[in-house]
Structure formats: C-alpha cells, structure tokens
XYZ file of C-alpha atoms in Angstrom:
688
model
C 15.066 -9.429 -25.849
C 15.461 -10.885 -22.389
C 14.865 -7.994 -20.185
C 11.942 -6.684 -22.898
C 9.718 -9.999 -22.440
C 10.455 -9.631 -18.870
C 8.094 -6.345 -18.915
C 6.303 -6.767 -21.886
C 5.079 -10.459 -21.296
C 2.290 -9.371 -18.444
C 0.810 -6.455 -20.681
C 0.127 -9.348 -22.968
C -1.696 -11.327 -20.561
C -3.644 -8.305 -19.490
C -4.732 -7.673 -22.832
C -5.628 -10.361 -23.705
C -7.877 -11.230 -20.362
C -8.968 -8.094 -20.492
C -9.844 -7.178 -23.945
C -11.643 -11.240 -24.931
C -11.444 -12.974 -21.686
C -15.729 -12.511 -21.277
C -15.117 -14.648 -25.369
C -12.632 -16.936 -24.643
C -13.398 -18.358 -20.827
C -12.165 -17.654 -17.472
C -10.186 -21.112 -17.541
C -8.194 -19.415 -20.623
C -7.756 -16.501 -19.203
C -6.298 -17.964 -16.306
C -4.369 -19.810 -18.344
C -3.017 -17.750 -20.715
C -2.078 -15.010 -18.176
C -0.388 -16.972 -15.460
C 1.467 -19.428 -17.668
C 3.062 -16.123 -18.715
C 4.082 -14.268 -15.353
C 5.632 -17.832 -15.491
C 7.379 -17.472 -18.165
C 8.599 -14.246 -16.675
C 10.063 -15.491 -13.329
C 11.584 -18.030 -15.107
C 13.858 -15.262 -17.289
C 14.231 -12.894 -14.334
C 15.537 -15.174 -12.877
C 17.999 -16.209 -15.521
C 18.514 -12.402 -15.519
C 19.701 -12.398 -11.763
C 22.332 -15.045 -12.255
C 23.359 -13.030 -15.509
C 23.835 -9.509 -13.622
C 23.913 -10.316 -10.131
C 26.947 -12.698 -10.615
C 27.993 -12.268 -14.225
C 30.894 -9.946 -15.252
C 28.844 -6.503 -16.012
C 30.477 -3.467 -13.509
C 28.289 -0.835 -14.486
C 24.320 -0.573 -15.528
C 23.034 -0.599 -18.982
C 20.698 1.027 -20.851
C 17.707 -1.554 -23.023
C 16.196 1.078 -25.625
C 12.180 1.055 -25.923
C 10.979 3.625 -27.965
C 11.681 7.562 -27.737
C 8.670 8.763 -25.625
C 8.633 12.704 -25.459
C 10.689 15.782 -25.875
C 9.204 18.980 -24.836
C 11.936 21.895 -24.478
C 14.530 20.550 -22.255
C 12.811 17.838 -20.980
C 13.260 14.620 -22.958
C 12.592 11.495 -22.041
C 13.356 7.876 -23.866
C 11.088 4.457 -22.701
C 14.406 2.761 -21.707
C 15.058 -0.332 -19.540
C 17.963 0.269 -16.675
C 19.172 -2.498 -15.725
C 21.711 -3.490 -12.958
C 21.805 -5.382 -9.696
C 18.503 -3.531 -7.710
C 16.700 -4.006 -10.985
C 17.257 -7.367 -10.982
C 16.755 -8.189 -7.454
C 12.854 -6.191 -8.330
C 12.797 -8.477 -11.313
C 12.982 -11.567 -9.220
C 10.434 -9.982 -6.332
C 7.877 -9.257 -8.516
C 7.759 -12.254 -11.305
C 7.877 -14.561 -8.477
C 5.854 -13.717 -6.191
C 2.710 -12.130 -9.164
C 3.321 -15.801 -10.459
C 2.740 -17.280 -7.342
C -0.346 -14.743 -6.903
C -1.620 -15.645 -9.959
C -1.461 -19.473 -9.703
C -3.261 -19.222 -6.006
C -6.493 -17.462 -7.474
C -6.575 -19.997 -9.309
C -8.146 -22.322 -6.741
C -8.617 -18.715 -4.194
C -11.188 -17.427 -7.037
C -12.459 -20.172 -8.592
C -16.297 -18.985 -7.636
C -16.447 -15.773 -8.850
C -17.996 -15.066 -12.226
C -15.722 -12.659 -12.902
C -12.052 -14.312 -12.922
C -11.099 -12.831 -16.556
C -11.220 -9.306 -15.565
C -8.869 -10.506 -12.111
C -6.160 -11.819 -14.572
C -5.994 -8.934 -16.182
C -5.799 -6.635 -13.608
C -3.474 -8.696 -11.589
C -1.371 -8.816 -14.887
C -2.158 -5.267 -15.554
C -0.354 -4.430 -12.350
C 2.833 -6.591 -12.748
C 3.242 -4.867 -15.889
C 2.812 -1.393 -13.951
C 5.469 -2.908 -10.919
C 8.003 -3.830 -13.908
C 7.707 -0.575 -15.642
C 8.526 0.958 -12.570
C 11.776 -1.091 -11.100
C 13.008 -1.221 -14.788
C 12.855 2.954 -15.357
C 15.820 5.065 -16.129
C 14.286 8.694 -15.686
C 11.665 9.402 -13.444
C 9.551 10.625 -15.784
C 8.805 6.926 -16.137
C 9.121 5.845 -13.077
C 6.770 8.108 -12.980
C 4.408 6.129 -14.953
C 4.824 2.885 -13.485
C 4.546 4.924 -9.862
C 1.117 5.857 -10.865
C 0.011 2.825 -13.293
C 0.049 0.496 -9.707
C -1.531 2.966 -8.236
C -4.582 2.757 -10.414
C -4.266 -1.253 -10.654
C -4.586 -1.084 -6.425
C -7.495 1.230 -7.004
C -8.747 -1.485 -8.860
C -8.143 -4.240 -7.434
C -9.067 -2.980 -3.684
C -12.815 -2.321 -5.264
C -12.823 -5.228 -7.337
C -16.082 -6.619 -5.964
C -17.512 -2.618 -6.054
C -21.112 -4.691 -5.276
C -19.521 -3.851 -1.426
C -19.874 -0.351 -0.313
C -17.040 -1.046 2.022
C -14.884 -2.262 -0.861
C -15.442 0.993 -2.817
C -14.523 3.219 0.347
C -11.376 1.094 0.693
C -10.778 1.807 -3.021
C -10.979 5.574 -3.098
C -9.395 5.757 0.122
C -6.166 4.691 -0.843
C -6.455 6.391 -4.181
C -7.072 9.750 -2.604
C -4.336 9.410 0.292
C -1.427 8.159 -2.877
C -2.369 11.489 -4.089
C -1.645 13.284 -1.682
C 2.391 11.613 -1.710
C 1.583 11.456 -5.241
C 1.760 15.627 -5.075
C 4.942 15.078 -3.117
C 6.536 13.101 -5.571
C 5.311 15.044 -8.589
C 6.527 17.966 -7.064
C 10.423 16.728 -5.959
C 10.541 15.592 -9.941
C 9.772 18.948 -11.029
C 12.633 20.631 -8.717
C 15.284 17.369 -9.628
C 14.455 18.871 -13.612
C 14.891 22.354 -11.989
C 18.435 21.607 -10.200
C 19.856 19.467 -13.163
C 18.190 19.932 -16.179
C 17.135 16.272 -16.790
C 15.475 13.234 -15.715
C 17.682 10.742 -16.904
C 19.529 8.642 -13.227
C 22.885 9.081 -15.333
C 22.650 13.046 -15.572
C 20.696 13.594 -12.123
C 23.268 11.553 -10.816
C 26.401 12.203 -11.694
C 25.108 16.510 -11.464
C 23.957 14.773 -7.647
C 27.558 15.666 -5.858
C 27.532 19.663 -7.220
C 24.536 20.268 -5.731
C 25.065 19.950 -2.337
C 25.226 22.994 -0.238
C 23.279 24.719 -2.837
C 20.494 26.123 -1.643
C 16.999 27.237 -2.968
C 13.936 29.747 -2.445
C 11.319 28.516 -1.563
C 8.334 27.861 0.882
C 9.457 32.344 1.858
C 13.212 30.575 2.953
C 16.352 29.811 1.746
C 16.729 25.861 1.947
C 19.645 22.929 1.236
C 18.228 22.337 -2.274
C 19.081 18.729 -2.169
C 17.171 17.979 0.935
C 13.879 19.507 -0.388
C 14.127 17.560 -3.305
C 14.737 14.373 -1.468
C 11.985 15.479 0.974
C 9.156 15.810 -1.839
C 10.954 12.327 -3.120
C 10.428 10.951 -0.049
C 6.782 12.452 0.279
C 5.914 10.357 -2.589
C 7.674 7.277 -0.478
C 5.568 7.950 2.417
C 2.535 7.375 0.056
C 3.096 4.519 -1.485
C 4.861 2.472 1.061
C 2.267 3.984 3.787
C 4.604 5.127 6.371
C 2.888 6.629 9.052
C 0.578 9.813 8.136
C 0.233 8.005 5.071
C -0.618 4.667 6.307
C -3.876 4.518 6.748
C -4.825 3.820 3.029
C -2.833 0.424 3.635
C -5.428 -1.440 6.478
C -8.753 -0.637 4.566
C -7.043 -2.126 1.694
C -8.141 -5.598 2.785
C -11.020 -4.714 1.718
C -9.803 -6.495 -1.883
C -9.305 -9.630 -2.769
C -6.873 -11.711 -0.151
C -4.325 -12.296 -3.272
C -4.470 -8.762 -4.211
C -3.311 -8.096 -0.968
C -0.019 -10.968 -1.021
C 0.173 -9.448 -4.443
C -0.094 -4.998 -4.030
C 0.601 -4.932 0.552
C 2.489 -7.208 1.396
C 5.710 -8.103 -1.567
C 5.554 -5.521 -4.395
C 3.577 -1.704 -4.347
C 4.171 -1.323 -1.018
C 7.786 -1.393 -1.672
C 7.917 0.911 -4.171
C 8.507 3.563 -2.095
C 11.810 1.835 -1.095
C 12.870 1.016 -4.257
C 12.897 5.062 -4.765
C 14.834 5.605 -2.112
C 17.413 3.115 -2.747
C 17.936 4.073 -6.488
C 17.874 7.463 -5.619
C 20.077 7.025 -3.164
C 23.001 9.012 -4.973
C 21.056 11.559 -4.246
C 19.842 10.554 -0.588
C 24.022 10.319 0.138
C 23.943 14.087 0.307
C 20.760 15.106 1.259
C 21.714 13.885 5.064
C 18.670 16.099 6.934
C 16.844 13.778 4.714
C 18.089 10.751 5.430
C 18.009 11.613 9.386
C 14.178 12.356 8.269
C 13.713 8.822 6.381
C 14.866 7.119 9.571
C 12.350 8.806 12.224
C 9.759 8.436 9.933
C 10.266 4.283 9.121
C 10.558 3.932 12.960
C 7.788 6.169 14.545
C 5.474 3.670 11.440
C 7.453 0.250 12.773
C 6.539 1.391 16.017
C 3.065 2.330 15.665
C 2.101 -0.402 13.466
C 3.133 -2.830 15.646
C 1.295 -1.277 18.555
C -2.085 -1.288 16.449
C -1.709 -4.851 15.655
C -1.606 -6.250 19.523
C -5.160 -5.882 19.181
C -6.436 -6.266 16.122
C -9.058 -9.267 15.207
C -9.041 -9.210 11.409
C -6.953 -11.718 10.491
C -6.083 -10.052 7.230
C -5.588 -6.623 9.194
C -3.450 -8.316 11.384
C -0.795 -9.149 8.648
C -1.606 -5.346 6.952
C -0.079 -3.976 10.386
C 2.406 -6.179 10.179
C 3.525 -5.381 6.684
C 3.504 -1.342 7.528
C 5.837 -1.742 10.634
C 8.254 -4.080 7.874
C 8.205 -1.598 5.817
C 9.568 0.961 8.844
C 12.028 -1.626 9.473
C 12.791 -1.034 5.664
C 13.273 2.697 5.991
C 15.016 2.396 8.861
C 17.069 0.584 7.176
C 17.975 3.099 4.185
C 17.784 6.120 6.378
C 20.788 5.110 8.435
C 22.924 4.535 4.766
C 22.654 0.872 4.373
C 20.625 0.951 1.040
C 21.383 -2.774 0.675
C 19.569 -3.778 3.964
C 16.326 -1.678 3.028
C 16.649 -3.940 -0.304
C 17.491 -7.555 1.534
C 14.503 -6.494 4.235
C 12.470 -5.992 0.910
C 13.904 -9.187 -0.544
C 12.716 -11.420 2.492
C 9.923 -9.457 2.956
C 8.631 -10.667 0.363
C 7.998 -14.111 0.773
C 7.662 -14.639 4.227
C 4.396 -11.950 4.163
C 3.162 -13.027 0.794
C 3.303 -16.407 3.354
C 1.211 -15.104 5.619
C -1.587 -13.033 3.042
C -1.896 -16.176 1.214
C -1.891 -18.695 4.376
C -4.482 -16.047 5.603
C -6.154 -17.010 2.860
C -6.708 -20.573 2.896
C -7.761 -20.366 6.693
C -10.436 -17.998 5.292
C -11.470 -20.496 2.358
C -11.511 -23.393 4.703
C -13.590 -21.208 7.007
C -15.698 -20.875 4.809
C -14.742 -17.140 4.135
C -14.793 -16.211 7.730
C -11.761 -13.097 9.226
C -12.193 -12.741 12.843
C -9.601 -14.977 14.915
C -12.364 -15.129 17.462
C -14.628 -17.080 15.524
C -11.608 -19.708 14.535
C -8.871 -22.155 16.937
C -8.723 -25.650 16.823
C -7.935 -25.639 12.890
C -4.775 -26.990 13.141
C -5.673 -30.374 13.293
C -8.181 -29.878 10.332
C -5.895 -27.692 8.453
C -2.384 -29.098 9.132
C -0.308 -28.251 5.703
C -1.952 -24.064 6.049
C -0.806 -24.285 10.041
C 2.909 -24.939 9.036
C 3.004 -22.774 6.580
C 1.459 -20.157 8.425
C 3.778 -20.905 11.171
C 6.937 -21.023 8.375
C 5.796 -17.215 8.406
C 5.544 -16.621 11.603
C 9.116 -18.079 12.217
C 9.871 -15.815 9.669
C 8.245 -12.657 10.373
C 9.079 -12.853 14.561
C 12.982 -13.476 13.117
C 13.643 -16.867 14.636
C 17.796 -17.710 14.384
C 20.790 -18.578 16.230
C 22.006 -14.838 17.288
C 25.911 -14.394 16.645
C 25.667 -16.280 13.674
C 23.547 -15.343 10.771
C 21.781 -18.908 10.706
C 18.545 -18.294 10.610
C 14.897 -17.485 9.112
C 14.552 -14.744 6.978
C 13.555 -12.427 8.954
C 16.161 -12.855 11.166
C 19.386 -12.297 8.639
C 17.443 -9.564 7.079
C 15.458 -8.055 9.870
C 18.291 -7.725 12.913
C 20.697 -6.715 10.532
C 18.979 -3.249 10.386
C 18.262 -2.687 14.165
C 22.562 -3.266 14.515
C 22.644 -0.802 11.369
C 20.033 1.106 13.489
C 22.515 1.647 16.539
C 26.167 1.802 14.974
C 24.879 4.599 13.200
C 26.095 8.045 13.642
C 23.166 9.812 11.945
C 20.438 12.132 14.287
C 17.783 10.016 14.874
C 19.089 6.586 15.342
C 19.118 6.417 18.183
C 15.809 6.565 18.408
C 15.304 4.427 15.812
C 17.454 1.343 17.792
C 14.643 1.622 20.456
C 11.464 2.069 18.402
C 12.697 -1.413 16.030
C 13.332 -3.401 19.205
C 10.204 -2.364 21.200
C 8.343 -3.505 17.542
C 10.063 -6.738 17.334
C 9.183 -7.531 20.501
C 5.304 -6.544 19.213
C 5.393 -8.362 15.906
C 6.501 -11.691 17.981
C 3.117 -10.839 20.029
C 0.815 -10.070 17.740
C 2.339 -13.077 15.500
C 1.710 -15.627 17.625
C -1.541 -14.157 18.657
C -2.757 -14.699 15.971
C -1.217 -18.504 15.364
C -2.840 -19.137 18.960
C -6.464 -17.642 18.842
C -6.444 -19.386 14.739
C -5.270 -22.636 15.405
C -5.468 -23.626 19.623
C -7.333 -23.770 21.899
C -11.420 -24.519 21.274
C -12.810 -24.260 18.638
C -15.730 -21.055 17.860
C -16.871 -21.780 14.557
C -19.309 -24.993 15.130
C -22.292 -22.695 15.332
C -23.346 -19.302 13.814
C -21.540 -16.184 14.434
C -23.558 -13.381 16.082
C -23.958 -10.250 14.557
C -21.357 -7.315 16.131
C -20.780 -4.086 15.571
C -17.998 -1.608 16.493
C -18.632 0.349 19.502
C -20.836 -1.447 21.535
C -20.352 -2.127 25.046
C -19.569 -5.283 25.461
C -16.184 -4.546 22.603
C -13.819 -3.308 25.875
C -14.588 -7.246 27.791
C -14.007 -9.210 25.604
C -12.569 -8.158 21.714
C -9.296 -9.542 22.682
C -10.172 -12.589 24.207
C -9.338 -15.170 21.468
C -10.590 -17.774 23.122
C -12.839 -16.692 25.095
C -15.329 -14.808 23.000
C -16.546 -10.836 22.814
C -18.280 -8.867 21.135
C -16.907 -6.997 18.213
C -17.432 -5.830 15.099
C -17.852 -8.467 12.492
C -16.938 -8.332 8.711
C -18.501 -9.588 4.977
C -17.630 -11.805 3.883
C -14.772 -12.147 1.267
C -16.814 -13.455 -1.668
C -19.968 -14.933 -2.162
C -22.643 -15.472 0.600
C -22.315 -15.522 4.173
C -20.024 -17.793 6.508
C -21.423 -21.378 6.639
C -20.105 -22.349 9.991
C -22.640 -25.114 9.561
C -20.021 -26.720 7.347
C -16.378 -28.434 8.751
C -13.451 -26.507 7.897
C -11.548 -28.237 4.835
C -7.874 -27.922 3.677
C -7.041 -25.540 0.371
C -6.946 -27.296 -2.826
C -3.542 -28.348 -4.239
C -3.435 -25.184 -6.475
C -3.260 -23.114 -3.713
C -0.963 -25.030 -1.669
C 1.944 -25.456 -3.967
C 2.369 -21.248 -3.794
C 2.405 -21.384 -0.380
C 5.190 -24.383 0.085
C 7.416 -22.195 -2.442
C 6.934 -19.310 -0.175
C 7.689 -21.459 2.637
C 10.891 -22.676 1.194
C 11.510 -19.178 0.660
C 10.981 -17.917 4.019
C 13.359 -20.383 5.525
C 16.501 -20.159 2.936
C 16.903 -16.494 1.055
C 18.371 -15.067 4.258
C 21.174 -17.651 4.980
C 21.136 -17.927 1.352
C 21.620 -14.075 0.175
C 23.249 -12.605 2.968
C 27.166 -13.167 2.049
C 25.657 -11.525 -1.407
C 23.226 -8.432 -0.195
C 25.052 -7.007 2.932
C 27.628 -9.372 3.588
C 31.330 -9.786 1.774
C 30.172 -10.372 -1.737
C 28.633 -6.795 -1.050
C 30.810 -5.162 -3.747
C 30.518 -8.185 -6.187
C 27.121 -8.191 -5.805
C 25.948 -4.809 -6.110
C 28.527 -3.283 -8.292
C 27.321 0.824 -8.986
C 23.548 -0.064 -8.505
C 23.492 1.008 -4.758
C 25.605 4.561 -3.567
C 27.795 4.653 -0.434
C 29.862 7.961 0.390
C 32.956 7.855 0.923
C 32.423 8.312 4.747
C 29.601 5.947 4.973
C 30.595 2.500 6.736
C 27.234 1.865 8.109
C 28.353 -1.799 7.113
C 31.317 -2.599 8.788
C 30.219 -0.602 11.922
C 27.305 -2.517 12.081
C 29.570 -5.169 12.595
C 30.878 -4.252 15.568
C 27.927 -3.433 17.685
C 27.600 -5.072 20.934
C 27.107 -8.631 21.727
C 23.430 -7.048 23.338
C 22.346 -5.299 20.630
C 23.109 -7.980 18.630
C 21.272 -10.507 20.733
C 18.120 -7.447 21.439
C 15.703 -9.011 19.085
C 16.267 -12.148 20.344
C 15.492 -11.399 23.610
C 12.636 -8.879 22.848
C 10.792 -11.742 20.414
C 11.271 -14.311 23.324
C 9.560 -12.101 25.359
C 6.859 -11.450 22.916
C 6.195 -14.936 22.897
C 6.259 -15.623 25.774
C 3.069 -12.651 26.693
C 1.615 -14.540 24.168
C 1.485 -17.719 24.931
C 0.387 -17.192 28.354
C -2.395 -14.776 27.559
C -3.759 -17.276 24.983
C -2.717 -20.481 25.857
C -1.816 -20.531 29.758
C -4.489 -18.113 30.851
C -7.020 -17.163 28.191
C -9.159 -14.508 30.371
C -5.981 -12.677 30.470
C -6.897 -10.631 27.393
C -10.634 -9.621 28.809
C -8.899 -8.643 31.461
C -6.024 -6.828 30.494
C -8.853 -4.618 28.128
C -11.140 -4.201 31.197
C -8.329 -2.861 33.152
C -7.007 -0.605 30.329
C -9.704 0.106 28.741
C -8.590 3.444 26.970
C -5.818 2.478 26.110
C -6.966 -0.284 24.188
C -9.511 2.124 22.413
C -6.940 3.932 21.613
C -4.830 1.312 19.962
C -7.916 -0.840 18.886
C -8.955 2.451 16.878
C -6.032 2.595 15.644
C -4.389 6.086 17.110
C -7.758 7.336 16.082
C -5.714 8.645 12.523
C -8.997 7.630 10.714
C -10.939 9.991 12.993
C -8.566 13.029 13.446
C -8.591 12.848 9.712
C -11.964 13.414 9.287
C -12.033 15.747 11.740
C -9.357 18.514 9.879
C -9.704 17.434 6.079
C -13.261 14.908 5.124
C -15.756 17.384 6.629
C -14.036 20.722 5.921
C -14.074 19.062 2.511
C -17.350 18.722 2.334
C -18.351 22.496 4.552
C -16.600 23.569 1.672
C -18.262 21.440 -1.080
C -22.230 22.746 0.837
C -20.979 26.005 0.801
C -20.109 26.800 -2.575
C -22.769 24.072 -3.817
C -25.845 25.670 -1.688
C -24.188 29.472 -1.508
C -22.406 29.541 -4.589
C -23.793 27.710 -7.129
C -27.531 27.853 -5.442
C -27.531 30.961 -4.269
C -25.457 33.059 -6.388
C -25.263 31.332 -9.800
C -28.914 29.495 -9.814
C -30.455 33.493 -7.979
C -28.609 35.889 -10.735
C -29.141 32.837 -13.425
C -31.867 30.519 -13.899
C -34.180 31.330 -10.718
C -32.895 35.445 -11.030
C -32.740 37.299 -14.893
C -33.956 34.197 -16.452
C -36.834 34.309 -14.447
C -37.713 37.305 -15.056
C -37.528 37.853 -18.303
C -39.746 34.669 -18.109
C -42.488 36.044 -16.139
C -42.363 39.538 -18.567
C -42.679 37.728 -21.228
C -45.432 35.366 -19.745
C -47.218 38.632 -18.140
C -46.700 39.786 -22.133
C -48.077 36.827 -23.747
C -51.661 37.171 -21.923
C -52.429 40.634 -23.047
C -52.282 38.827 -26.946
C -56.488 37.923 -26.199
C -57.661 37.015 -29.095
C -60.387 39.955 -28.691
C -60.738 42.891 -31.859
C -61.504 45.386 -29.767
C -58.506 44.850 -26.852
C -56.244 45.114 -29.785
C -58.651 48.258 -30.722
C -58.703 49.975 -26.815
C -55.352 49.104 -27.352
C -53.901 51.297 -30.249
C -56.785 54.080 -28.802
C -54.644 54.317 -25.857
C -51.479 54.221 -28.222
C -53.272 57.515 -30.614
C -54.297 59.197 -27.288
C -50.461 58.905 -26.496
C -48.479 60.010 -29.073
C -51.503 62.989 -29.320
C -50.342 63.933 -25.782
C -46.451 63.516 -26.440
C -46.779 65.575 -30.171
C -49.130 68.251 -28.474
C -46.334 69.144 -24.918
C -43.336 67.447 -25.950
C -42.781 67.377 -29.471
C -43.817 71.105 -30.590
C -40.437 72.629 -30.604
C-alpha cells in the first residue's frame, strides 16, 4: 500500500486539478496537488529507509493489475521495488514537492494555475510510473508519459510562438530517440521471449556472444539491443546529437525547468541504463559508446555554456554537461557512480534553476544577465542560495578526503573512475570531463559575477537587440559593459519593468531554496558511504549488476594523486579566469570576443547544430512536403480528380444542359435530325 500511494497520489492530484480545477479555484488546486505531493514525498523517504537500509536482499514486486496479454507477450502493471527504485522515488517526489511549493509563489499572477499544477502532477505520476516499472513495456509507458507532460509544460504559455516551437522541437527530437528505444524493446523480446525484467536479466548471460542478422550484416545481438536502448536514453537525457531540444525547453516556466530538465525527466535515460545494467554489462562495445557519447556531451555543452547570456540557458547547458558526466560513470561500469551524481545533481541543479527563477522574479522577468548586475545587496538570500548551488556544481571540496559540496563528492568520483577504467574510450572521457570541469567553473562563476556583482544594468529601459546584429561579437560576452545581443521575451505577462527596484522573492519560494541548499551541501558527504563507499553492497544489494571482472570501484580508489586533484585544479583555474574577466578586467570578454570572432560565433550558435539539422532534415522535409502537396496532391490527384475527370464531366453536363432551351421548334428540329439519322442508317447500314 505504501508504494501504491507514492505512485498514485500525484495522479489523484492531476485528476482533481485537471478536471475540476477551474470550478474549485486556483488556490485549492495548488493546495491539493502540493499536499498530495508532500505526502508522497514523506512516504518515499520512509520507503528509502526501509529498503535501502533494511534487510531486504532482493527486489520485490507489488502487483497492481494485469495489463495485457498478446500472444507470447504478457505485461502486468506492477511496481518493482529495490534500492534503485527508492532512490529515484526520493529524487522525483522531493524535487516535485519543492517545485510545487515554489510554483505557488512564482506562478501567482498566472490565471491558468490549475492547469499548470495539473500538468506538474501528471508529469510526476508518469515519472514515478517509469522508475517503478517491472517490465520494459511499463517503462515505455512512463517514458512516453513524461514526454507528453514535458510537451505540455514547455508549451504551457501556448500564446507565445517561441514556446510552441520549443514544445514541438522537444517532442520531435524525443520521438527520434524513442523510436530507437522501441526497436530495442522489440529486439529484447525477440531474443528473450519476454519483457519482464527478471526474465530478461536471467536470459542475458546466455545471450553473450550471440549474433543477429540486421542492417545487412551479422552483429552481436546484445550490442545492437543495448545501442538501440541507449538511443532512447540519448533523446530523453539530451545527449550529443539529440541534445538540441533541452536549451529551447527553457521557454517553459522556470519551475518546469527545475522539475523536468534538471532533476527528473532528463535523468530517465541514466536510470534506464542503470536499470538495464545486466544487459549492458555483457555488451562492452555498447558501454564504450555510452562512455564516448557522455564525454562528448560533457565537453560540448560546457563549451557552449561559456558564452550564453540567458541565465536559464547557462544552467540548461550545465545540465546537459552534467548528464554527460553521469553517462561516463555508467559507461565505465560504475553504475552507482552515475546514479550518485544523478542524486546529488538533483539538489544543486534544482537549486540553481529555482534560484535563477527567483532572480527573474526579482528582475520582473528579465533573463539576460547583461541587464542585471549588483543584485547581491538587493536579493541577498537568493544570492547566497545561488552561491551554494554554484559551489556544489563546480565541485568545491577538500581533495583526497571526500569532504565537500555534493558535486565534489559525486563528480570527482566519476573522473577518477574514467581514468582507472581500461574500457576503450575511457582516456578520451577522462580528458573531456577534466576540461569540462574547468569550463563549468568558469561559466558558473561568470553567471554569479554578471548577475550579482559589478555595476547595475537594470535601472533604465532595456534596448531591443536582435541576434546576429553587427555589434553582437563586440559585446555579447562583456557582462558588465553591456553590448549587443538577442533579447528575450518576459516569462509571464508584460515587459520587464526596469523602472522598479529588484525585490526578494516571497517566503513560499525561498523555503524550497533553503531545503535544496541543505541537500547541495550535505548530500555528497552523507550518502557517499552508501552509494560508492564501504556500505555499497549492503545498500545496493542486487539492484545494480556488476560482472565478475568489473572492479572499477576498487580501481578508482588507487588513482594517482594528480588525477584525484585534477578536477579541483581545473575548477580553480576556471574560477580565477572568470574572476579576472568579470571582476578585475570587465573589458576582457569584449576584447577576447573581438580577437576570436569565428570561435565566439561558433560557440554562441551552439556549434551550428540547429542550422545543420535545419539544412539536413527540416528543409528537405519541407521540400518533400511541398513536392507531394503541389506535385502529388495538386497536380496528379487534383489534376485527374476534381480538376480533371470531374471537371470534364461538369463541362459536358453544362453543355448538355444548354440544349434544353424550352422552345418547341428546337425540340422538333432535334427530332427531325434524329429521324433523318435513323433513316440514313437504316437505308445504308441497317438492310442486310
């Protein structure tokens, strides 16, 4: 009953707010959905203690209902409860509850609050369905459910074209990954005859070395299956090549960014790979691909984050980069490392997103950091919360001790594991994540310095700029000296009111920040022993599978001291450069952009992936659409249909109708012609 309540309480909230929210009003909708999420959160922590710290050695299943049976495929609706499940339950319900609470203050001006809170609860239910799935079909149901909820939440302000475009983009890009995920499920069923996790995991060792004829050749069956499954993870977790939807998703309300695109939905791919560790452990090539893609994502997103000016987009690219770290941890066989970073990341990234929302709220919905500055005295509580989140994200701690902020404990462990791994691609991954650590420190403290330090840039009206103007390169990165760049529409109603003074957010928004800040400080130290330390076996039990030759957790402990210190050194270098460029010499970013315009534009335009995809996929799709519309439908179908045969029939009919003149002598003349024709035929052809 405990786990049934955790999963279905958000569904009850969704139904109440969604069906009768407009009748009962916005405030009751907020109270009902938030209260139910709060209860689910408390129950999730109880389950975490019972399962994670209890004596249950194996996963157990809570049956809900028989779902369907089709031939050999039987899928039941059941809740699989083990350590991995309860960890995700805690993450999802805790962040969701805090986001619900935060949204009461953040969305107080929006007239569609019942719909917003209904969508939040709907998303939470879908995510809980995903993480408690006992088979691949149920997981896919939750997978698609969070995709639908994400679409609705990103496009919540549907009257804005940019929000609609971002929602469609997220939906389409995720469909690409989900297509691969579905093919992977089909292949797993074909190989094992089941979609149930217990049956699939039991059959996995016997599939090692088995080949399958696909794509015109013979390939390792498990490798193909795992690569297809990972394709789904790439889409949902915004990995390199399928990452383009995540930054645009910032068009949704800021609480949506914190819930979906920082702590829960984007981590679904990480959870899926960890859940399917019994499959991936027997597919080393697939794990190498996971490692390389994750490392590339961590590096790529960090480079783009260096030059972003929208405060939410900086945090969004940071999310993309940190997801890459998680996949590196999974790829080298350290499944608990990836989940540990997922766990800690949920706290400090949700803190940063909600902190950014508090800044936007204080600035009357302004998001461009170049129009901020000097806010630390105006909104001191938000400032310190953002600093704590930044300390956790950049990995501040005491090297060689395991004492530090949450990101230090979990991220540094992944870097050490990448170095200690012998897997192909691990060296590349190590170099990428170390460099990304330096970049992360730079753009994170750049955000702090541009937003909270220096001169104020928010007392007067904001000039309108458009992306691509001539002055952009000269000043887009010069945080304290202004400069041209693209402007952003306000998040809610009206334009930014820069004539008003900045103000601290209400208490209902600050309490979630304080709770998340506490987790950002303590989560790493408090849970390291259980997640990756001496209590690993007793905590994880059989929730994660490690092959007999997988000794990554032991090998990483023997990493050289320079390797262990490298993330801290990279972090210090990044902080020092950011401090110099945005505090000591504020003109330095402008000069650097002017001296490297090609590189700057390359990074500002996100490696031109949007333009590349537009050229390769979007334009050809429109060309094909126009071809079939104008050529196929217009010329061929309409030409031979309503504009062809049908039109000729109408012409003939119209001319025949004209013969009906109504004059008797016309009809008599026609009869005479007929009689003459009949007589002629009879005389010349009819007589035999």
